[in-house]
């Protein structure tokens, strides 16, 4: 979801039609590829004298700066800067997290949090409530869809140029603590204030599974690998099986990773016997590991297709790579991110944490998942943009193939290393519709704002429609589409014109989904988004094609 529309305190609708590369990279740095283990300090025996000299040199220079520099110097800030630059010289994913950042990074991997239970989006620097968690603290206190947040406690938030994460931090807090939310409600002359008691709320990583229109294909989306992901996955998979699912589409698009063991436990549900799932290779043998399947899984034989894209990373790539190497699933989409470095979290005395790369991930066939990186951190950060520039997102022929890194799957199919997992079936990204103008419409909250206004003006008519009727009949007229362009101008965008016409199908589709969310809830919105999902449609064709799947579904 665009940064201006991310959830503050409740699980939110996350459309898979829009990708935010820098947000993914932040998660990759802070929360992915983690091994769960302790790591007490043990000085290296390889170069103790050199390490000692370097430590004394830094200590001496810092002391001189602190004592003699002409102006006052923030020595802690300088140390943080030096540490960050030092780690950049190692690899893109070794990072130091100060104590105040560590909690934020850990929240990504937690299955619950303390909050008030509302979603919001920003439009013209004002946060508007886009949904409230059913029976959550905010709803029970009286906060409603469409309320504009003016103050959180004593803090002015309207027009304060806050980021989503800053506003989220204000809304979250200790369990049972109270916060007063002051809002402006449309139609009310004066602001309203509500006292909301924070409490622990679920933060699911697996979206509710659904059986699609053919009544045979189950669809399950995994957004990240957090603490409760495996248990959530098992629950949803069991529910799909009880509904008569005979084939499964597993969606890993946009999944930035998380805990490795959750991903391998999930792989074990699909892969029979005691076959290798992943291995890591580090310095010496200390961090070398091999993980194998070892339990009878719940879906070891049924047809399986996995959706991946350029934002599938780390643990998601481990799962996809294992399924592909063992010919257990057909992968559909685009080449994955290529994050195959393993970070060890090391608690530091100041409350911060060092996440140090200690190994690399390899698929069962021997492919290294990590894409190449050099000393240019900026180039690595913009690698996805470079893929788009050279045409990789629209043409399979543009995907780089390292012929010397050729490996074979269990049934002898050729797969290649060099970074990321290349899918078996390529689906181009529509870069015409996914234009910069459409990105700005999303990022500035224009589509959300228009959808909410539409819902408020047509509430009675929409309430009379059942979800299936709405899904079959809703269509944004041309005159209404022009209204989106005018709202975009209010948000500071240039007049849409041709740019708006080019992305009109996406604009219509997303507004239809956002209106559905207001009327029926997030599940109805996700159902709308699945209607026009090219990658999912390709996956459905593949999972239904017995001829295409026979090679990978046969017993080894």
Coordinates of C-alpha atoms in Angstrom, one line a residue:
X1 CA 0.0 0.0 0.0
X2 CA 1.3 3.5 -0.7
X3 CA 3.1 5.1 2.3
X4 CA 0.3 7.7 2.7
X5 CA -2.2 5.0 3.1
X6 CA -0.6 2.4 5.3
X7 CA -2.3 1.1 8.4
X8 CA -1.7 2.9 11.7
X9 CA -3.1 0.3 14.0
X10 CA -5.0 -2.3 12.2
X11 CA -4.5 -4.9 9.4
X12 CA -5.2 -3.1 6.2
X13 CA -6.1 -3.7 2.6
X14 CA -2.9 -4.1 0.7
X15 CA -3.5 -4.0 -3.0
X16 CA -1.0 -6.0 -5.0
X17 CA -1.2 -3.7 -8.0
X18 CA 1.1 -1.1 -6.6
X19 CA 4.7 -1.7 -5.5
X20 CA 6.8 0.6 -3.3
X21 CA 10.4 -0.3 -3.8
X22 CA 11.9 1.9 -1.1
X23 CA 9.4 0.6 1.5
X24 CA 10.5 -2.9 0.7
X25 CA 14.1 -2.1 1.0
X26 CA 13.5 -0.7 4.4
X27 CA 11.9 -3.9 5.5
X28 CA 14.7 -5.9 3.9
X29 CA 17.3 -4.0 6.0
X30 CA 15.3 -4.1 9.2
X31 CA 13.3 -7.3 9.3
X32 CA 14.2 -10.1 6.9
X33 CA 16.5 -13.0 6.6
X34 CA 16.9 -13.5 10.3
X35 CA 18.1 -16.6 12.1
X36 CA 16.7 -17.0 15.5
X37 CA 19.7 -17.6 17.8
X38 CA 21.9 -16.1 20.4
X39 CA 25.4 -14.9 19.6
X40 CA 27.6 -14.1 22.6
X41 CA 30.6 -12.0 21.9
X42 CA 33.6 -14.1 20.8
X43 CA 36.7 -12.1 19.5
X44 CA 38.1 -13.4 16.2
X45 CA 41.4 -15.2 16.4
X46 CA 42.2 -14.5 12.7
X47 CA 43.5 -10.9 13.1
X48 CA 43.4 -9.9 16.8
X49 CA 46.2 -7.4 16.5
X50 CA 44.7 -5.6 13.5
X51 CA 41.3 -5.3 15.2
X52 CA 43.0 -3.9 18.3
X53 CA 44.9 -1.3 16.3
X54 CA 41.7 -0.2 14.5
X55 CA 39.8 0.0 17.7
X56 CA 42.5 2.2 19.4
X57 CA 42.7 4.4 16.3
X58 CA 39.0 5.1 16.3
X59 CA 38.9 5.7 20.1
X60 CA 41.9 8.1 19.9
X61 CA 40.4 10.2 17.1
X62 CA 36.9 10.3 18.8
X63 CA 38.6 11.5 22.0
X64 CA 40.4 14.3 20.2
X65 CA 37.2 15.4 18.4
X66 CA 35.3 15.4 21.7
X67 CA 38.0 17.4 23.6
X68 CA 39.5 19.8 21.0
X69 CA 37.2 20.3 18.1
X70 CA 36.3 24.0 17.7
X71 CA 32.6 23.5 18.0
X72 CA 30.6 21.2 20.3
X73 CA 30.5 17.7 18.7
X74 CA 27.8 15.1 19.0
X75 CA 30.1 12.1 19.5
X76 CA 27.3 9.6 19.8
X77 CA 25.9 10.8 16.5
X78 CA 29.3 10.7 14.9
X79 CA 29.8 7.1 16.1
X80 CA 26.4 6.1 14.7
X81 CA 27.4 7.6 11.4
X82 CA 30.8 5.9 11.4
X83 CA 29.2 2.5 12.2
X84 CA 26.6 2.9 9.4
X85 CA 29.3 3.8 6.9
X86 CA 31.5 0.9 8.1
X87 CA 28.7 -1.6 7.7
X88 CA 27.9 -0.3 4.2
X89 CA 31.4 -1.4 3.2
X90 CA 30.5 -4.9 4.1
X91 CA 27.1 -5.6 2.3
X92 CA 23.7 -3.9 1.8
X93 CA 22.0 -5.8 4.6
X94 CA 24.4 -5.6 7.6
X95 CA 22.9 -2.8 9.8
X96 CA 23.1 -1.2 13.2
X97 CA 19.7 -0.4 14.8
X98 CA 19.7 2.1 17.6
X99 CA 17.5 1.3 20.5
X100 CA 14.6 3.5 19.3
X101 CA 14.7 1.8 15.8
X102 CA 15.0 -1.7 17.2
X103 CA 11.5 -1.7 18.5
X104 CA 10.1 -0.5 15.2
X105 CA 12.0 -3.2 13.3
X106 CA 10.9 -5.9 15.7
X107 CA 7.2 -4.9 15.3
X108 CA 7.4 -6.1 11.7
X109 CA 7.8 -9.6 12.9
X110 CA 5.3 -9.6 15.7
X111 CA 1.8 -11.1 15.4
X112 CA 0.1 -8.4 17.6
X113 CA 0.6 -4.9 18.9
X114 CA -0.9 -2.4 21.3
X115 CA -3.0 0.2 19.4
X116 CA -6.4 1.8 18.8
X117 CA -7.6 -0.2 15.8
X118 CA -7.9 2.2 12.8
X119 CA -6.6 2.6 9.3
X120 CA -5.9 6.1 7.8
X121 CA -4.7 7.7 4.7
X122 CA -3.2 11.1 4.1
X123 CA -4.7 13.6 1.7
X124 CA -3.4 17.2 1.6
X125 CA -1.5 16.6 4.8
X126 CA -4.6 15.5 6.8
X127 CA -5.1 12.0 8.0
X128 CA -8.6 10.6 7.4
X129 CA -9.9 7.3 8.9
X130 CA -10.4 4.8 6.1
X131 CA -11.6 2.0 8.4
X132 CA -11.9 0.9 12.0
X133 CA -11.3 -2.6 13.3
X134 CA -14.6 -4.2 14.1
X135 CA -15.3 -4.1 17.8
X136 CA -11.9 -2.5 18.2
X137 CA -11.1 0.3 20.7
X138 CA -11.5 3.2 18.2
X139 CA -14.9 1.9 16.9
X140 CA -16.2 1.3 20.4
X141 CA -15.2 4.8 21.5
X142 CA -17.1 6.3 18.6
X143 CA -14.5 7.0 15.8
X144 CA -16.0 6.5 12.4
X145 CA -15.0 6.1 8.8
X146 CA -14.3 9.5 7.2
X147 CA -13.3 11.2 10.5
X148 CA -10.3 13.6 10.0
X149 CA -7.7 13.4 12.7
X150 CA -6.9 16.8 14.2
X151 CA -5.1 15.9 17.4
X152 CA -3.7 12.8 19.0
X153 CA -3.6 13.6 22.7
X154 CA -2.3 17.2 22.8
X155 CA -0.3 16.8 19.6
X156 CA -1.6 18.6 16.5
X157 CA -1.5 16.2 13.6
X158 CA -3.6 18.0 10.9
X159 CA -1.3 20.0 8.7
X160 CA 1.8 18.9 10.7
X161 CA 3.5 17.2 7.8
X162 CA 3.8 13.9 9.6
X163 CA 4.8 10.7 8.0
X164 CA 2.6 7.6 8.3
X165 CA 5.1 6.0 10.7
X166 CA 5.2 9.2 12.9
X167 CA 1.4 9.2 13.2
X168 CA 1.3 5.5 13.8
X169 CA 3.8 5.9 16.7
X170 CA 1.5 8.5 18.3
X171 CA -1.5 6.2 18.0
X172 CA 0.2 3.2 19.4
X173 CA 1.2 2.9 23.1
X174 CA 1.2 0.8 26.2
X175 CA -1.7 -1.6 26.7
X176 CA -4.6 -0.1 28.7
X177 CA -3.3 3.4 28.2
X178 CA -5.8 6.1 27.1
X179 CA -5.4 8.5 24.2
X180 CA -7.8 11.3 23.3
X181 CA -8.5 11.5 19.5
X182 CA -9.9 14.8 18.3
X183 CA -11.5 14.6 14.9
X184 CA -13.5 16.7 12.4
X185 CA -16.5 14.8 11.2
X186 CA -18.2 15.8 7.9
X187 CA -21.5 17.4 8.7
X188 CA -20.5 18.3 12.2
X189 CA -19.8 22.1 12.9
X190 CA -17.5 21.4 15.8
X191 CA -14.7 18.9 16.4
X192 CA -15.4 15.8 18.3
X193 CA -13.2 14.2 21.0
X194 CA -13.1 10.5 21.9
X195 CA -11.1 8.8 24.7
X196 CA -9.7 5.5 23.3
X197 CA -8.2 2.8 25.5
X198 CA -5.4 1.0 23.7
X199 CA -5.3 -2.8 23.8
X200 CA -3.5 -5.7 22.1
X201 CA -4.7 -6.2 18.6
X202 CA -3.9 -8.9 16.0
X203 CA -1.4 -8.2 13.3
X204 CA -1.9 -11.2 10.9
X205 CA 0.7 -12.0 8.3
X206 CA -1.5 -14.3 6.3
X207 CA -4.6 -13.0 4.5
X208 CA -7.9 -15.0 4.9
X209 CA -7.8 -17.8 2.3
X210 CA -10.6 -18.0 -0.3
X211 CA -11.9 -20.6 -2.7
X212 CA -12.1 -18.8 -6.1
X213 CA -15.1 -18.8 -8.5
X214 CA -14.3 -22.2 -10.0
X215 CA -15.1 -23.7 -6.5
X216 CA -11.9 -25.8 -6.7
X217 CA -8.9 -23.4 -6.6
X218 CA -7.8 -22.1 -3.2
X219 CA -6.0 -18.8 -3.0
X220 CA -3.7 -17.9 -0.1
X221 CA -1.5 -14.8 0.3
X222 CA 1.4 -14.6 2.7
X223 CA 2.5 -11.0 3.4
X224 CA 5.5 -11.7 5.6
X225 CA 7.1 -14.5 7.7
X226 CA 6.3 -13.3 11.3
X227 CA 6.1 -15.1 14.6
X228 CA 2.7 -16.6 14.0
X229 CA 2.8 -17.0 10.2
X230 CA 3.1 -20.8 10.2
X231 CA 0.1 -21.3 12.5
X232 CA -1.9 -18.8 10.5
X233 CA -1.0 -20.6 7.3
X234 CA -2.0 -24.0 8.8
X235 CA -5.4 -22.6 9.9
X236 CA -6.2 -21.1 6.5
X237 CA -5.0 -24.1 4.6
X238 CA -7.2 -26.4 6.7
X239 CA -10.2 -24.1 6.1
X240 CA -9.6 -24.3 2.3
X241 CA -9.4 -28.0 2.4
X242 CA -12.6 -28.3 4.3
X243 CA -14.3 -26.2 1.6
X244 CA -13.3 -28.7 -1.0
X245 CA -10.1 -27.1 -2.5
X246 CA -8.4 -29.4 -5.0
X247 CA -5.6 -27.1 -6.1
X248 CA -3.8 -24.1 -4.6
X249 CA -2.4 -20.8 -5.6
X250 CA 0.1 -19.5 -3.0
X251 CA 0.8 -15.7 -3.4
X252 CA 4.2 -14.5 -2.2
X253 CA 4.2 -11.3 -4.2
X254 CA 5.5 -8.3 -2.2
X255 CA 6.6 -10.6 0.7
X256 CA 9.9 -9.2 2.0
X257 CA 10.7 -12.2 4.2
X258 CA 11.1 -12.5 7.9
X259 CA 11.9 -15.6 10.0
X260 CA 13.6 -18.4 8.1
X261 CA 12.2 -21.2 10.1
X262 CA 8.6 -20.1 9.4
X263 CA 9.3 -20.3 5.7
X264 CA 11.0 -23.7 5.9
X265 CA 8.2 -25.2 8.1
X266 CA 5.8 -24.0 5.4
X267 CA 7.9 -25.6 2.7
X268 CA 7.8 -28.9 4.6
X269 CA 4.0 -28.8 4.3
X270 CA 4.4 -29.1 0.5
X271 CA 7.5 -31.2 0.1
X272 CA 7.4 -34.9 0.9
X273 CA 10.1 -37.1 2.4
X274 CA 13.3 -35.8 3.8
X275 CA 14.5 -33.6 0.9
X276 CA 16.7 -30.6 1.5
X277 CA 14.9 -27.2 1.8
X278 CA 17.7 -24.7 2.1
X279 CA 21.3 -24.5 3.3
X280 CA 23.5 -21.6 4.5
X281 CA 27.2 -21.2 4.0
X282 CA 29.1 -18.8 6.3
X283 CA 32.7 -18.3 7.5
X284 CA 34.2 -21.6 8.4
X285 CA 31.5 -24.1 9.7
X286 CA 30.0 -22.0 12.5
X287 CA 27.1 -20.7 10.5
X288 CA 26.8 -23.6 8.0
X289 CA 23.3 -25.2 8.3
X290 CA 21.2 -27.6 6.3
X291 CA 17.5 -27.8 6.7
X292 CA 15.5 -30.8 5.5
X293 CA 11.8 -31.7 5.3
X294 CA 10.9 -34.1 8.1
X295 CA 7.1 -34.1 8.8
X296 CA 4.2 -35.4 6.7
X297 CA 2.7 -32.2 5.1
X298 CA -0.9 -31.2 4.5
X299 CA -0.4 -30.5 0.8
X300 CA 2.3 -32.7 -0.5
X301 CA 0.5 -33.9 -3.6
X302 CA -2.1 -31.4 -4.7
X303 CA -1.5 -29.0 -7.7
X304 CA 0.4 -25.9 -6.6
X305 CA 1.3 -22.7 -8.3
X306 CA 3.3 -19.9 -6.5
X307 CA 3.1 -16.2 -7.4
X308 CA 6.3 -14.2 -7.1
X309 CA 7.5 -10.8 -8.2
X310 CA 10.4 -8.4 -7.9
X311 CA 9.4 -7.6 -4.3
X312 CA 9.4 -11.2 -3.1
X313 CA 12.6 -11.5 -1.0
X314 CA 14.6 -13.4 1.5
X315 CA 12.6 -16.1 3.3
X316 CA 10.0 -15.8 0.5
X317 CA 12.7 -16.7 -2.0
X318 CA 13.8 -19.6 0.2
X319 CA 10.3 -21.1 0.0
X320 CA 10.0 -20.4 -3.7
X321 CA 13.4 -21.8 -4.5
X322 CA 12.8 -25.0 -2.6
X323 CA 9.5 -25.6 -4.4
X324 CA 11.0 -25.0 -7.8
X325 CA 14.2 -27.0 -7.2
X326 CA 12.1 -30.1 -6.2
X327 CA 9.6 -29.6 -9.1
X328 CA 6.9 -29.3 -6.5
X329 CA 5.3 -26.1 -7.8
X330 CA 5.1 -23.9 -10.9
X331 CA 6.3 -20.4 -10.3
X332 CA 4.5 -17.6 -12.0
X333 CA 5.4 -13.9 -12.2
X334 CA 8.7 -12.1 -12.4
X335 CA 12.2 -12.6 -11.0
X336 CA 12.4 -12.2 -7.2
X337 CA 14.4 -9.5 -5.4
X338 CA 17.6 -11.5 -4.8
X339 CA 18.1 -11.1 -1.0
X340 CA 20.1 -14.2 0.1
X341 CA 22.2 -12.8 2.9
X342 CA 21.5 -14.1 6.4
X343 CA 21.6 -11.7 9.3
X344 CA 22.3 -12.6 12.9
X345 CA 20.7 -10.2 15.5
X346 CA 23.2 -9.3 18.2
X347 CA 22.0 -7.3 21.2
X348 CA 24.3 -4.5 22.2
X349 CA 24.9 -2.9 25.6
X350 CA 23.3 0.4 24.6
X351 CA 20.0 -1.3 23.8
X352 CA 20.6 -1.3 20.1
X353 CA 21.2 -4.2 17.9
X354 CA 23.7 -5.2 15.2
X355 CA 22.2 -7.3 12.4
X356 CA 25.4 -8.8 10.9
X357 CA 25.5 -10.9 7.8
X358 CA 26.9 -14.3 8.8
X359 CA 26.0 -16.5 5.8
X360 CA 24.4 -16.8 2.4
X361 CA 21.2 -18.7 1.5
X362 CA 21.4 -21.5 -1.1
X363 CA 18.5 -23.4 -2.7
X364 CA 18.5 -27.2 -2.6
X365 CA 20.0 -27.4 -6.1
X366 CA 22.9 -25.0 -5.0
X367 CA 21.7 -21.6 -6.3
X368 CA 22.8 -18.6 -4.3
X369 CA 19.8 -16.4 -3.9
X370 CA 21.7 -13.2 -3.3
X371 CA 22.1 -10.9 -6.3
X372 CA 25.5 -9.2 -6.9
X373 CA 26.4 -6.1 -4.9
X374 CA 29.5 -3.9 -4.9
X375 CA 30.6 -1.0 -2.8
X376 CA 28.0 1.4 -4.4
X377 CA 25.1 1.2 -1.9
X378 CA 23.1 3.6 -4.0
X379 CA 23.3 1.4 -7.1
X380 CA 22.1 -1.6 -5.0
X381 CA 19.2 0.5 -3.6
X382 CA 18.1 1.4 -7.2
X383 CA 18.6 -2.1 -8.7
X384 CA 14.8 -2.6 -9.1
X385 CA 14.5 0.7 -11.0
X386 CA 17.4 -0.5 -13.2
X387 CA 15.5 -3.7 -14.0
X388 CA 12.6 -1.6 -15.2
X389 CA 14.8 0.6 -17.3
X390 CA 16.3 -2.3 -19.2
X391 CA 12.9 -3.9 -19.7
X392 CA 13.1 -6.9 -17.4
X393 CA 9.7 -6.2 -15.9
X394 CA 8.0 -6.3 -19.4
X395 CA 10.1 -8.9 -21.3
X396 CA 11.4 -12.3 -20.2
X397 CA 14.2 -12.0 -22.7
X398 CA 15.6 -9.1 -20.7
X399 CA 16.2 -11.2 -17.6
X400 CA 20.0 -11.8 -17.2
X401 CA 21.0 -15.4 -17.3
X402 CA 24.3 -16.5 -16.0
X403 CA 25.0 -19.6 -18.2
X404 CA 27.9 -20.6 -16.0
X405 CA 25.5 -20.9 -13.0
X406 CA 23.4 -23.6 -14.4
X407 CA 21.7 -26.1 -12.0
X408 CA 19.2 -28.9 -12.4
X409 CA 15.9 -29.5 -10.6
X410 CA 14.9 -32.9 -9.4
X411 CA 13.4 -33.8 -12.8
X412 CA 16.3 -32.3 -14.7
X413 CA 15.0 -28.9 -15.6
X414 CA 17.6 -26.2 -16.0
X415 CA 17.5 -23.3 -13.5
X416 CA 20.1 -20.6 -13.0
X417 CA 21.8 -18.8 -10.2
X418 CA 23.0 -15.2 -10.2
X419 CA 20.5 -13.6 -7.9
X420 CA 16.8 -14.1 -7.3
X421 CA 14.5 -16.9 -8.4
X422 CA 13.4 -16.8 -12.0
X423 CA 9.8 -18.0 -12.4
X424 CA 8.7 -20.8 -14.8
X425 CA 6.0 -18.6 -16.3
X426 CA 6.8 -14.9 -16.9
X427 CA 4.0 -12.3 -16.6
X428 CA 4.9 -8.8 -17.7
X429 CA 4.2 -5.8 -15.5
X430 CA 1.9 -3.3 -17.1
X431 CA 4.2 -0.2 -17.0
X432 CA 1.8 1.8 -19.1
X433 CA -1.0 1.7 -16.6
X434 CA 1.4 1.6 -13.6
X435 CA 2.7 5.0 -14.5
X436 CA 4.3 7.8 -12.4
X437 CA 1.0 9.7 -12.5
X438 CA -0.9 6.7 -11.1
X439 CA 1.8 6.3 -8.4
X440 CA 1.4 9.9 -7.4
X441 CA -2.4 9.5 -7.3
X442 CA -2.0 6.6 -4.8
X443 CA 0.8 8.2 -2.8
X444 CA -1.0 11.4 -2.2
X445 CA -4.2 9.7 -1.2
X446 CA -6.3 10.9 -4.2
X447 CA -7.9 7.5 -4.9
X448 CA -8.7 6.9 -1.3
X449 CA -10.2 10.4 -0.9
X450 CA -12.3 10.1 -4.1
X451 CA -13.5 6.6 -3.1
X452 CA -14.5 7.8 0.4
X453 CA -16.4 10.8 -1.0
X454 CA -18.1 8.6 -3.5
X455 CA -19.2 6.2 -0.7
X456 CA -20.5 9.0 1.4
X457 CA -22.6 10.5 -1.5
X458 CA -24.0 7.1 -2.6
X459 CA -24.3 5.3 0.8
X460 CA -27.9 4.4 0.6
X461 CA -27.8 3.0 -2.9
X462 CA -24.6 1.0 -2.2
X463 CA -26.1 -0.4 1.0
X464 CA -29.0 -1.9 -1.0
X465 CA -26.5 -4.0 -3.1
X466 CA -25.2 -7.4 -2.2
X467 CA -21.4 -7.8 -2.7
X468 CA -21.9 -9.9 -5.8
X469 CA -24.2 -7.3 -7.3
X470 CA -21.8 -4.6 -6.6
X471 CA -18.9 -6.5 -8.1
X472 CA -20.9 -7.2 -11.2
X473 CA -22.4 -3.7 -11.7
X474 CA -20.1 -1.0 -10.4
X475 CA -18.4 1.1 -13.0
X476 CA -16.9 4.6 -12.7
X477 CA -18.3 6.8 -15.4
X478 CA -16.1 9.1 -17.6
X479 CA -17.4 12.2 -15.8
X480 CA -16.5 10.7 -12.5
X481 CA -13.1 9.8 -13.7
X482 CA -12.5 13.5 -14.6
X483 CA -13.4 14.2 -11.0
X484 CA -10.4 12.1 -9.9
X485 CA -8.2 14.3 -12.1
X486 CA -9.6 17.5 -10.5
X487 CA -9.0 16.0 -7.0
X488 CA -5.4 15.2 -8.1
X489 CA -4.9 18.9 -8.9
X490 CA -6.0 19.8 -5.4
X491 CA -3.3 17.5 -4.2
X492 CA -0.7 19.3 -6.2
X493 CA -0.6 17.1 -9.3
X494 CA -0.7 18.6 -12.8
X495 CA -3.9 18.3 -14.8
X496 CA -4.3 14.6 -15.7
X497 CA -5.4 14.6 -19.3
X498 CA -3.6 12.0 -21.3
X499 CA -1.8 10.6 -18.2
X500 CA -5.1 10.0 -16.5
X501 CA -6.6 8.3 -19.6
X502 CA -3.6 5.9 -19.8
X503 CA -4.0 4.7 -16.3
X504 CA -7.9 4.9 -16.3
X505 CA -8.4 1.1 -16.0
X506 CA -6.3 1.0 -12.9
X507 CA -7.9 4.1 -11.4
X508 CA -11.3 2.7 -11.9
X509 CA -10.3 -0.7 -10.5
X510 CA -8.7 0.7 -7.3
X511 CA -11.5 3.1 -6.6
X512 CA -14.0 0.2 -7.0
X513 CA -11.9 -1.8 -4.5
X514 CA -11.7 1.2 -2.0
X515 CA -15.5 1.8 -2.2
X516 CA -16.0 -1.9 -1.6
X517 CA -13.9 -1.7 1.4
X518 CA -16.0 1.1 2.8
X519 CA -19.3 -0.7 2.1
X520 CA -18.4 -4.4 2.8
X521 CA -15.0 -4.6 4.3
X522 CA -11.5 -5.6 3.3
X523 CA -12.3 -9.1 2.0
X524 CA -14.7 -7.6 -0.6
X525 CA -12.1 -5.1 -1.7
X526 CA -9.5 -7.9 -2.2
X527 CA -12.1 -9.8 -4.2
X528 CA -12.4 -6.8 -6.5
X529 CA -8.6 -6.5 -6.9
X530 CA -8.4 -10.2 -7.9
X531 CA -10.8 -9.6 -10.8
X532 CA -8.2 -7.9 -12.9
X533 CA -5.0 -9.4 -11.6
X534 CA -3.1 -10.6 -14.7
X535 CA -0.6 -12.7 -12.7
X536 CA -3.3 -14.4 -10.8
X537 CA -5.2 -15.2 -14.0
X538 CA -2.1 -16.7 -15.5
X539 CA -1.6 -18.8 -12.3
X540 CA -5.2 -20.0 -12.6
X541 CA -4.6 -21.1 -16.2
X542 CA -1.4 -22.9 -15.1
X543 CA -2.9 -24.7 -12.0
X544 CA -5.9 -25.9 -14.1
X545 CA -3.6 -27.2 -16.9
X546 CA -2.9 -30.8 -16.1
X547 CA -0.6 -31.2 -19.0
X548 CA 1.6 -28.3 -17.9
X549 CA 1.7 -29.5 -14.3
X550 CA 2.2 -33.3 -14.8
X551 CA 6.0 -33.1 -14.9
X552 CA 6.3 -31.3 -11.6
X553 CA 3.5 -33.2 -9.8
X554 CA 4.8 -36.7 -10.6
X555 CA 6.6 -38.5 -7.8
X556 CA 10.4 -38.3 -7.9

